[in-house]
Amino acid sequence: VLMMSESPGSVISSGINAEYGVERKRETCESLYEVLLHEDVQKSRCPVLLLCNKQDFEMARGAAAILTTLEAELTVLNDTAANSLADDAASQRSLVPRGTTVNFEKLSNPVSAVGATCIGDEVDISALKQWISEL
């Protein structure tokens, strides 16, 4: 799920089921890659939040581990895209120069992740509230 507000000071948010780690990491990365490369998104320089739900599950991966996995997968995706581009104008369709590791904190739209639990009566979105308060 990717959401973007149209108002000034926009934020892009995405939900990730942390119970299954990044089982669908390729699909998640492709979607995130397209969003981060979108002209309107790059112009806005708005922050991107990945909300890692189901942190109460035993097999859930933490937000930091999910970020690390996604950075590695985005690096491969970025290099693949950069290698397939033929002309200089098209090479602007990459997040970072070919051969460079994607670092979410250094992108024009910084990407962060926080954990949450939202199952039944058990709701813990304190990390989300903290992230919002720091904007």
C-alpha atoms as one frame of an Amber mdcrd trajectory, in Angstrom:
protein
   0.000   0.000   0.000   1.504   3.328  -1.068  -0.186   6.588  -0.157   0.803
  10.153  -0.945  -0.808  13.355   0.203  -1.289  16.020  -2.486  -0.802  18.922
  -0.075   2.401  20.859   0.612   4.558  19.063   3.128   3.445  15.735   1.670
   4.478  12.405   3.080   4.502   9.078   1.289   3.726   6.049   3.403   3.716
   2.339   2.710   2.642  -0.593   4.848   4.784  -3.723   5.030   3.711  -6.945
   6.694   6.744  -7.564   8.926   5.446 -10.972   9.992   6.563 -12.351   6.644
   9.717 -10.241   6.508  10.290  -9.114   2.968   8.871 -12.239   1.351   7.615
 -10.122  -1.519  10.643  -7.859  -1.510  11.040  -7.708  -5.293   7.467  -6.484
  -5.768   7.825  -4.054  -2.858  11.130  -2.732  -4.226   9.800  -2.288  -7.747
   6.854  -0.257  -6.433   9.056   1.800  -4.137  11.595   2.352  -6.933   8.918
   3.709  -9.275   7.530   5.980  -6.567  10.970   7.348  -5.658  11.756   8.016
  -9.329   8.453   9.741 -10.035   9.053  13.333 -11.118   6.461  14.812  -8.724
   7.853  12.842  -5.805  11.426  13.922  -6.519  10.363  17.571  -6.840   8.534
  17.421  -3.517  11.508  15.978  -1.585   8.915  14.652   0.862   9.910  11.970
   3.353   8.839   8.372   2.779   7.710   6.149   5.633   7.573   2.360   5.599
   5.262   1.215   8.385   6.292  -2.299   9.408   3.178  -3.837  10.913   2.744
  -6.988  13.033   5.841  -6.393  15.152   4.242  -8.509  17.885   4.626 -11.698
  15.835   7.517 -13.955  16.772   8.911 -14.130  13.232   8.467 -10.416  12.478
  11.524  -8.611  11.140  12.331  -5.291  12.739  12.122  -2.013  10.835  15.923
  -1.666  10.610  16.320  -5.181   9.180  13.602  -4.513   6.609  15.286  -1.250
   5.569  18.636  -3.002   5.132  17.066  -5.744   3.012  15.193  -3.230   0.853
  18.315  -1.079   0.356  20.231  -4.131  -0.884  17.416  -5.157  -3.233  16.995
  -1.586  -4.519  20.736  -1.420  -5.218  20.446  -4.490  -7.466  17.308  -3.105
  -9.129  18.958   0.292  -9.661  22.087  -1.257 -11.207  19.967  -3.444 -13.483
  17.990  -0.408 -14.666  21.141   1.700 -15.115  22.813  -1.061 -17.162  19.821
  -1.344 -19.478  19.677   2.365 -20.307  21.233   3.379 -23.595  21.373   7.176
 -23.619  22.376   9.826 -21.069  18.871  11.316 -20.777  17.475   7.964 -19.752
  20.234   7.451 -17.180  18.495   9.999 -14.997  15.974   7.234 -14.278  18.167
   5.749 -11.581  18.150   6.520  -7.869  21.924   6.562  -7.510  24.822   6.198
  -9.954  25.449   2.644 -11.156  27.656   0.715  -8.742  26.613   2.882  -5.784
  24.783   1.336  -2.850  21.318   2.776  -2.239  21.255   4.520   1.142  17.733
   5.582   2.100  18.935   8.429   4.310  20.847  10.049   1.432  18.104  10.022
  -1.213  16.327  13.247  -2.186  13.291  11.671  -0.504  14.664  10.148   2.681
  13.112   6.774   3.499  12.488   5.720   7.101  10.826   2.708   8.674   9.038
   2.282  11.978   7.410  -0.720  13.587   3.793  -1.004  14.661   1.296  -3.459
  16.054  -2.318  -3.080  14.984  -4.057  -6.385  15.620  -7.382  -6.613  17.414
  -7.323  -4.593  20.604  -3.528  -4.471  20.660  -2.474  -1.237  18.993   0.981
   0.279  19.311   1.709   3.083  16.889   3.984   5.036  19.210   6.908   4.880
  16.739   4.638   6.253  13.997   3.510   9.108  16.252   7.154   9.853  17.117
   8.121   9.929  13.416   5.278  12.322  12.621   6.201  14.596  15.525   9.745
  14.930  14.147   8.625  16.168  10.722
